[in-house]
Coordinates of C-alpha atoms in Angstrom, one line a residue:
M533 CA 21.1 21.2 42.3
P534 CA 21.1 18.5 40.1
E535 CA 24.5 17.4 38.8
K536 CA 25.1 18.1 35.4
H537 CA 27.4 16.5 32.5
P538 CA 28.5 17.3 29.2
L539 CA 26.9 14.9 27.6
T540 CA 28.0 13.3 24.2
D541 CA 26.6 10.5 22.1
A542 CA 29.5 8.3 23.1
Q543 CA 28.7 8.8 26.7
I544 CA 25.1 8.1 26.0
T545 CA 25.9 4.8 24.6
N546 CA 27.3 3.6 27.8
I547 CA 24.8 5.1 30.3
P548 CA 23.7 2.4 32.6
L549 CA 20.0 1.4 33.0
P550 CA 18.0 2.3 36.2
A551 CA 16.4 -0.6 38.1
K552 CA 13.0 -1.6 37.0
G553 CA 10.1 0.6 38.1
H554 CA 12.7 3.7 38.2
R555 CA 13.6 6.3 35.5
D556 CA 17.0 8.3 35.5
T557 CA 17.3 11.8 34.3
W558 CA 20.8 13.2 33.2
H559 CA 21.4 16.9 32.8
D560 CA 23.2 18.4 30.2
S561 CA 25.6 21.4 31.3
R562 CA 25.9 23.0 27.9
A563 CA 22.2 23.7 27.3
L564 CA 19.9 25.0 29.8
G565 CA 17.2 22.8 30.7
L566 CA 18.3 19.8 28.4
Q567 CA 17.5 16.6 30.1
L568 CA 17.9 12.9 28.9
R569 CA 15.6 10.7 30.3
V570 CA 16.5 6.7 30.7
S571 CA 14.0 4.2 31.2
P572 CA 14.5 0.7 32.3
S573 CA 13.8 -0.6 28.7
G574 CA 16.5 1.2 27.3
T575 CA 14.6 3.9 25.9
K576 CA 16.4 7.4 26.1
S577 CA 14.6 10.4 25.4
W578 CA 15.3 14.3 25.3
S579 CA 13.1 16.8 26.9
W580 CA 13.6 20.4 28.0
Y581 CA 12.5 21.5 31.6
R582 CA 12.3 25.0 32.9
R583 CA 10.1 27.5 34.5
T584 CA 8.2 29.4 31.9
P585 CA 6.6 32.8 31.8
G586 CA 3.1 32.8 33.7
K587 CA 3.5 29.3 34.8
G588 CA 5.3 27.0 36.9
P589 CA 8.3 24.3 35.5
R590 CA 7.0 22.9 32.2
R591 CA 8.3 19.9 30.4
I592 CA 8.7 19.3 26.5
T593 CA 9.7 16.1 25.0
L594 CA 12.0 16.8 22.0
G595 CA 12.5 13.4 20.9
R596 CA 14.4 9.9 21.2
W597 CA 18.2 9.5 21.2
P598 CA 20.1 8.0 18.9
A599 CA 17.3 9.3 16.3
M600 CA 17.9 12.7 17.9
P601 CA 21.5 13.5 18.4
V602 CA 23.0 15.5 21.3
D603 CA 23.7 18.4 19.0
E604 CA 20.3 18.2 17.7
A605 CA 18.8 18.2 21.2
R606 CA 21.0 21.1 22.3
R607 CA 19.6 23.4 19.0
H608 CA 15.9 22.7 20.2
A609 CA 16.8 23.5 24.1
A610 CA 18.5 26.8 22.7
H611 CA 15.4 27.6 20.5
H612 CA 13.1 27.2 23.6
N613 CA 15.6 29.1 25.9
S614 CA 15.4 32.4 23.3
L615 CA 11.6 32.1 23.2
V616 CA 11.8 32.3 27.6
A617 CA 14.2 35.0 27.0
E618 CA 11.6 36.8 24.8
G619 CA 8.8 36.4 27.3
E620 CA 7.1 33.6 25.4
N621 CA 6.0 30.5 26.7
P622 CA 7.3 27.4 24.4
A623 CA 4.5 24.8 26.1
Q624 CA 1.8 27.0 25.4
M625 CA 2.8 27.5 21.8
L626 CA 3.2 24.0 21.3
E627 CA -0.1 23.3 22.8
E628 CA -1.5 25.6 20.2
I629 CA 0.5 23.9 17.4
D630 CA -0.9 20.6 18.5
G631 CA -4.5 21.6 17.4
E632 CA -3.5 21.8 14.0
M633 CA -4.4 19.0 11.7
R634 CA -2.5 15.6 11.6
F635 CA -1.7 13.4 8.5
A636 CA -4.3 10.7 9.5
D637 CA -6.9 13.3 9.9
L638 CA -6.0 14.7 6.3
F639 CA -5.9 11.2 4.5
K640 CA -9.3 10.6 5.9
R641 CA -10.5 13.9 4.3
Y642 CA -9.0 13.3 1.1
L643 CA -10.2 9.7 1.0
E644 CA -13.7 10.9 1.9
Q645 CA -14.1 14.1 -0.1
W646 CA -12.1 13.2 -3.2
A647 CA -11.1 9.9 -3.6
K648 CA -14.2 7.9 -3.2
K649 CA -16.0 10.6 -5.4
R650 CA -13.3 10.6 -8.4
K651 CA -11.5 7.0 -8.2
K652 CA -12.6 3.6 -8.7
S653 CA -9.4 2.5 -7.4
W654 CA -9.8 4.3 -3.9
R655 CA -9.3 1.1 -1.9
G656 CA -5.8 1.0 -3.2
D657 CA -5.1 4.5 -1.9
E658 CA -6.3 3.2 1.4
C659 CA -4.2 -0.2 1.4
L660 CA -1.0 2.1 0.5
Y661 CA -1.8 4.4 3.5
R662 CA -2.2 1.4 5.7
L663 CA 1.1 -0.5 4.7
H664 CA 3.5 2.4 4.1
L665 CA 2.4 5.9 5.4
Q666 CA 2.4 4.9 9.2
P667 CA 5.5 7.1 9.8
L668 CA 3.5 10.1 9.0
H669 CA 0.6 9.3 10.7
K670 CA 0.6 11.4 13.6
L671 CA 2.6 14.3 12.1
R672 CA 1.2 17.9 11.8
V673 CA 0.4 18.7 8.3
S674 CA 2.6 21.7 8.5
A675 CA 5.5 19.8 9.8
I676 CA 5.8 17.4 6.9
T677 CA 8.7 18.3 4.6
R678 CA 10.4 16.9 1.7
R679 CA 12.7 15.2 4.0
E680 CA 10.0 13.1 5.6
V681 CA 8.5 12.3 2.2
A682 CA 11.8 11.3 0.8
A683 CA 12.4 9.1 3.5
V684 CA 9.2 7.0 3.2
H685 CA 9.7 6.8 -0.4
A686 CA 13.4 5.9 -0.4
A687 CA 12.3 3.3 2.4
L688 CA 10.0 1.5 0.2
G689 CA 12.2 1.7 -2.9
D690 CA 15.3 0.5 -1.1
R691 CA 13.5 -2.8 -0.4
G692 CA 13.3 -3.4 -4.0
H693 CA 9.6 -2.3 -4.7
T694 CA 10.5 0.7 -6.8
T695 CA 6.7 0.7 -8.6
A696 CA 5.1 0.8 -5.3
A697 CA 7.4 3.6 -3.9
N698 CA 6.4 5.8 -7.2
R699 CA 2.8 5.0 -6.5
L700 CA 3.2 5.9 -3.0
L701 CA 4.9 9.3 -4.1
S702 CA 1.9 10.3 -6.5
L703 CA -0.7 9.3 -3.7
L704 CA 1.1 11.9 -1.6
S705 CA 1.1 14.4 -4.1
K706 CA -2.7 14.1 -4.7
I707 CA -3.2 14.5 -1.1
F708 CA -1.3 17.4 -0.7
N709 CA -2.8 19.1 -3.7
F710 CA -6.3 18.4 -2.2
A711 CA -4.8 20.1 1.2
Q712 CA -3.7 23.2 -0.6
E713 CA -7.1 23.3 -2.8
T714 CA -9.3 23.2 0.4
G715 CA -7.3 25.5 2.5
L716 CA -6.1 23.0 4.7
M717 CA -2.2 23.5 3.9
E718 CA -0.5 26.6 3.1
T719 CA 2.9 25.5 2.5
S720 CA 4.3 24.1 -0.6
N721 CA 3.7 20.7 -2.1
P722 CA 6.5 18.5 -0.2
T723 CA 6.6 15.8 -2.9
R724 CA 8.2 18.5 -5.2
G725 CA 11.9 17.7 -6.5
I726 CA 11.6 14.3 -5.3
R727 CA 13.1 11.9 -8.1
R728 CA 11.2 8.9 -8.8
F729 CA 12.7 5.5 -9.1
K730 CA 13.6 4.1 -12.6
E731 CA 10.9 1.5 -12.9
I732 CA 11.9 -1.9 -14.7
S733 CA 8.8 -3.5 -16.4
R734 CA 8.2 -7.2 -15.0
D735 CA 8.1 -10.0 -17.4
R736 CA 7.7 -12.9 -15.0
F737 CA 5.2 -15.5 -15.8
L738 CA 5.0 -19.2 -14.9
S739 CA 6.9 -22.3 -16.7
E740 CA 4.7 -24.9 -17.5
E741 CA 6.3 -27.0 -14.6
E742 CA 5.3 -24.1 -12.2
I743 CA 1.8 -24.3 -13.5
Q744 CA 1.9 -27.8 -12.6
R745 CA 3.2 -27.3 -9.1
L746 CA 0.6 -24.3 -8.7
L747 CA -2.2 -26.8 -9.8
I748 CA -1.0 -29.4 -7.1
A749 CA -0.6 -26.9 -4.5
L750 CA -4.2 -25.4 -5.2
Q751 CA -5.8 -28.9 -4.4
S752 CA -5.2 -28.2 -0.7
E753 CA -7.5 -24.9 -0.9
T754 CA -11.2 -24.5 -0.6
P755 CA -13.2 -25.3 -3.8
S756 CA -13.5 -21.5 -4.1
M757 CA -9.9 -20.4 -3.6
R758 CA -8.8 -23.0 -6.1
I759 CA -11.4 -22.0 -8.5
L760 CA -10.3 -18.2 -8.3
F761 CA -7.1 -18.7 -8.7
M762 CA -7.6 -21.1 -11.7
L763 CA -9.8 -18.2 -13.4
A764 CA -6.9 -16.0 -12.9
L765 CA -5.0 -18.1 -15.1
L766 CA -7.8 -18.9 -17.5
T767 CA -9.2 -15.2 -17.9
G768 CA -6.2 -13.1 -17.6
A769 CA -8.5 -10.9 -15.5
R770 CA -7.1 -8.3 -12.7
K771 CA -7.7 -9.7 -9.2
R772 CA -10.0 -6.8 -8.3
N773 CA -12.5 -7.8 -11.1
L774 CA -12.0 -11.4 -10.0
M775 CA -12.9 -11.0 -6.2
A776 CA -15.9 -8.7 -7.4
M777 CA -17.4 -11.2 -9.9
R778 CA -21.3 -11.4 -9.7
W779 CA -23.2 -14.3 -11.1
E780 CA -25.6 -12.1 -13.3
E781 CA -22.3 -11.3 -15.1
I782 CA -22.0 -14.7 -16.2
D783 CA -23.8 -15.9 -19.5
F784 CA -23.5 -19.6 -19.7
A785 CA -25.2 -19.5 -23.0
R786 CA -22.5 -17.4 -24.7
E787 CA -19.6 -18.2 -22.5
T788 CA -18.9 -14.7 -21.4
W789 CA -18.1 -12.8 -18.3
R790 CA -19.1 -8.9 -18.7
I791 CA -17.1 -6.8 -16.7
E792 CA -19.0 -3.4 -16.4
V793 CA -16.1 -1.3 -14.6
T794 CA -12.3 -2.1 -15.4
K795 CA -9.3 -0.3 -14.6
N796 CA -9.2 1.8 -17.5
G797 CA -13.2 2.9 -17.1
Q798 CA -14.1 0.7 -20.3
P799 CA -16.7 -2.3 -19.9
L800 CA -15.0 -5.5 -21.1
T801 CA -16.4 -8.9 -22.3
V802 CA -14.3 -11.7 -21.5
P803 CA -14.7 -15.1 -23.5
L804 CA -14.9 -17.9 -21.2
V805 CA -12.6 -21.0 -22.1
P806 CA -14.3 -24.4 -21.5
Q807 CA -12.0 -24.8 -18.8
A808 CA -13.2 -21.7 -17.2
V809 CA -17.0 -22.7 -17.8
R810 CA -16.5 -26.0 -16.2
L811 CA -15.1 -24.4 -12.9
L812 CA -18.0 -21.8 -12.5
R813 CA -20.7 -24.2 -13.1
E814 CA -19.1 -26.4 -10.5
L815 CA -18.9 -23.6 -8.0
Q816 CA -22.4 -22.4 -8.8
E817 CA -23.6 -26.0 -7.7
T818 CA -22.3 -25.3 -4.2
Q819 CA -24.0 -21.8 -4.0
R820 CA -27.6 -20.7 -3.5
G821 CA -29.1 -17.3 -3.7
E822 CA -25.3 -15.7 -3.7
A823 CA -24.8 -12.4 -5.7
W824 CA -21.1 -12.7 -5.7
V825 CA -19.2 -15.7 -7.3
F826 CA -16.6 -15.5 -4.2
P827 CA -18.6 -13.9 -1.4
S828 CA -17.3 -13.0 2.2
S829 CA -19.2 -12.4 5.3
R830 CA -16.5 -10.8 6.8
A831 CA -15.8 -8.0 4.2
Q832 CA -17.6 -5.0 4.0
S833 CA -18.2 -5.1 0.6
G834 CA -19.8 -8.5 0.7
H835 CA -17.1 -10.3 -1.7
R836 CA -13.7 -11.3 -0.9
S837 CA -11.4 -8.3 -0.9
D838 CA -7.9 -9.6 0.1
L839 CA -5.9 -12.5 -1.4
E840 CA -2.4 -11.7 -0.3
S841 CA -2.4 -14.3 2.6
A842 CA -3.9 -16.8 0.6
W843 CA -1.4 -16.5 -2.3
C844 CA 1.6 -16.2 0.0
R845 CA 0.4 -19.7 1.2
I846 CA -0.1 -21.0 -2.0
R847 CA 2.9 -19.9 -3.6
A848 CA 5.3 -21.4 -0.8
R849 CA 3.4 -24.7 -1.2
A850 CA 3.9 -24.9 -4.8
K851 CA 7.4 -23.4 -4.3
V852 CA 7.2 -20.8 -7.1
V853 CA 9.7 -18.0 -6.1
G854 CA 8.9 -14.5 -6.9
V855 CA 5.7 -14.6 -8.3
R856 CA 3.1 -11.9 -7.9
I857 CA -0.7 -12.5 -8.1
H858 CA -0.5 -10.0 -11.2
D859 CA 2.1 -12.4 -12.8
L860 CA -0.9 -15.0 -13.4
R861 CA -2.5 -12.5 -15.6
R862 CA 0.7 -11.9 -17.5
T863 CA 1.0 -15.8 -17.9
C864 CA -2.6 -16.1 -19.6
G865 CA -1.2 -13.2 -22.2
S866 CA 2.2 -14.8 -22.5
Y867 CA 0.8 -18.6 -23.4
Q868 CA -1.3 -16.9 -26.0
A869 CA 2.0 -15.5 -27.6
M870 CA 3.4 -18.7 -27.3
T871 CA 0.6 -20.1 -29.6
G872 CA 1.1 -17.5 -32.4
A873 CA -1.6 -14.7 -31.1
S874 CA -1.1 -11.3 -32.5
L875 CA -0.4 -8.5 -30.0
P876 CA -3.9 -6.8 -30.6
I877 CA -5.5 -10.2 -30.0
I878 CA -3.9 -10.4 -26.8
G879 CA -4.7 -7.1 -25.7
R880 CA -8.3 -7.7 -26.3
S881 CA -8.5 -10.6 -24.4
L882 CA -6.8 -8.6 -21.3
G883 CA -8.7 -5.3 -21.9
H884 CA -5.5 -3.1 -22.5
L885 CA -6.0 -0.1 -24.0
S886 CA -3.5 2.4 -25.9
Q887 CA -3.5 5.1 -28.3
R888 CA -2.4 3.0 -31.3
T889 CA -4.3 -0.1 -30.7
T890 CA -8.0 1.3 -29.3
G891 CA -8.9 1.5 -33.1
I892 CA -8.2 -2.4 -33.8
Y893 CA -9.5 -3.6 -30.6
A894 CA -12.9 -2.0 -31.4
R895 CA -12.9 -3.9 -34.5
L896 CA -12.3 -7.2 -33.0
D897 CA -15.1 -9.8 -32.4
E898 CA -14.9 -12.1 -29.5
A899 CA -14.3 -15.6 -31.7
P900 CA -10.4 -14.8 -32.6
V901 CA -9.9 -13.7 -29.1
R902 CA -11.6 -16.9 -27.8
E903 CA -9.6 -18.9 -30.1
S904 CA -6.5 -17.7 -28.7
M905 CA -7.4 -18.0 -25.1
C906 CA -8.3 -21.6 -25.9
R907 CA -4.9 -22.4 -27.3
G908 CA -3.2 -20.6 -24.5
A909 CA -5.2 -22.7 -21.7
E910 CA -4.5 -26.0 -23.8
R911 CA -0.9 -25.0 -23.6
M912 CA -0.9 -24.4 -19.9
F913 CA -3.0 -27.0 -18.9
G914 CA -3.0 -30.0 -21.8
N915 CA -5.9 -31.3 -23.1
G916 CA -6.9 -32.4 -19.5
H917 CA -9.1 -30.9 -17.1
A918 CA -8.5 -27.8 -15.4

C-alpha cells in the first residue's frame, strides 16, 4: 500500500522535485483516490485514481496546483467517489462529455455562419479571439460560466485596455447568443450580469514637435510604409481603409479618394490635399499593374493587413509615447480644429455620422472640407513638402 499524507498547501510548496526522467506521486489520506503528481520541471497536478465499475483502475486529471488548492481537489475526488458508490463510472462519463463542442469550434461556426455574412468588421472579431480568448479555447461550451468570462474581461481591463475589454465582452455576448439561437448551447448567456468598465475617451494627438520626429523616423521605412503613415495623417482615414486602398478609387483629376465601404456603412469621398496627391503619384510610379495601393504577397487579402509591428518600430524610433495608430486620425481632425474649422466640417472630412449632424454632412460639398484639410496639413507640415 502506498504511504498516504494529509496534504496541505503549505506542505505541497516544500515538496522536493524528483530526478530528471522520474515522477513522484503523493497520496492524500483524506480523500480516497486523490493523488498529487510531481514532475522534475516543478509541475504539480492533481489526479483521481481508482478502480471503476466494469473496468480496471482509471485515472482522471483534475487540475494543477496551486490553481486548484487542496480543498478544491478533495471536493472533486469526493464527487467522483460518490458516483462510484452509486455504480457509475466517472471516467466514462467524462469521455462522453469530452464529445461536447469546445469554444474554439463554436467561434469557428460563429465566424463562418454569422459574422462573415453580417459584419464588415469580422476580421476584428478574429483578431480579438486570437489575442485575448485563448484561455477559453479548449473549454467545453457548457462549462464556460460567468466566472471564466469575467476573468478574461477583467484581465484585459486591468492592463488598462478598458475599451478593448468591453468590446471583447460584447463579442462574447454575440457568440453565446449565436450558440443559443442555433441550439449549440442550452445554458444562459454567461456574459449577463458582468459590469462593463467605464470608458474614458481618448484625446491624444501628436504635437508639432512629435510630428517632426515622426517624419524623421518614417524616412527609415520603405517608401510604401512611409507613404501609408503619411496618408494616415493627411486624410484622417481609418487604418482598415488605408490598407485596402485601391488605385481605381483614386481620382487624380478631381484629387479625391472614394471609399465605398466605411465603418458606418456609408460611402465616403475624401478630398486629397496636395501633399497626399504628391505622395500617391510618387508611389504609383514604382508600381505596375497593381490593384492595391499597398499590396502584400503574404496576406491572403492581397493587401497589407497588419500595421502594429511596423507602428511599434516607428513609434519607438520617433520617441512618441502612448500614441496609437488611430491617434493619427485624431491628429488630422485636431489640426483642422486649430485652424478654425467647424465641427461639421471636421466630421465630414473624417466620415463621422450622428443623428444630429447627418443632415448637415449631407449638404456639405468638398470645397470647404478640402480647404479645412489643407489648412490642417499646412499646420502639421508647414508649407514644405510632406
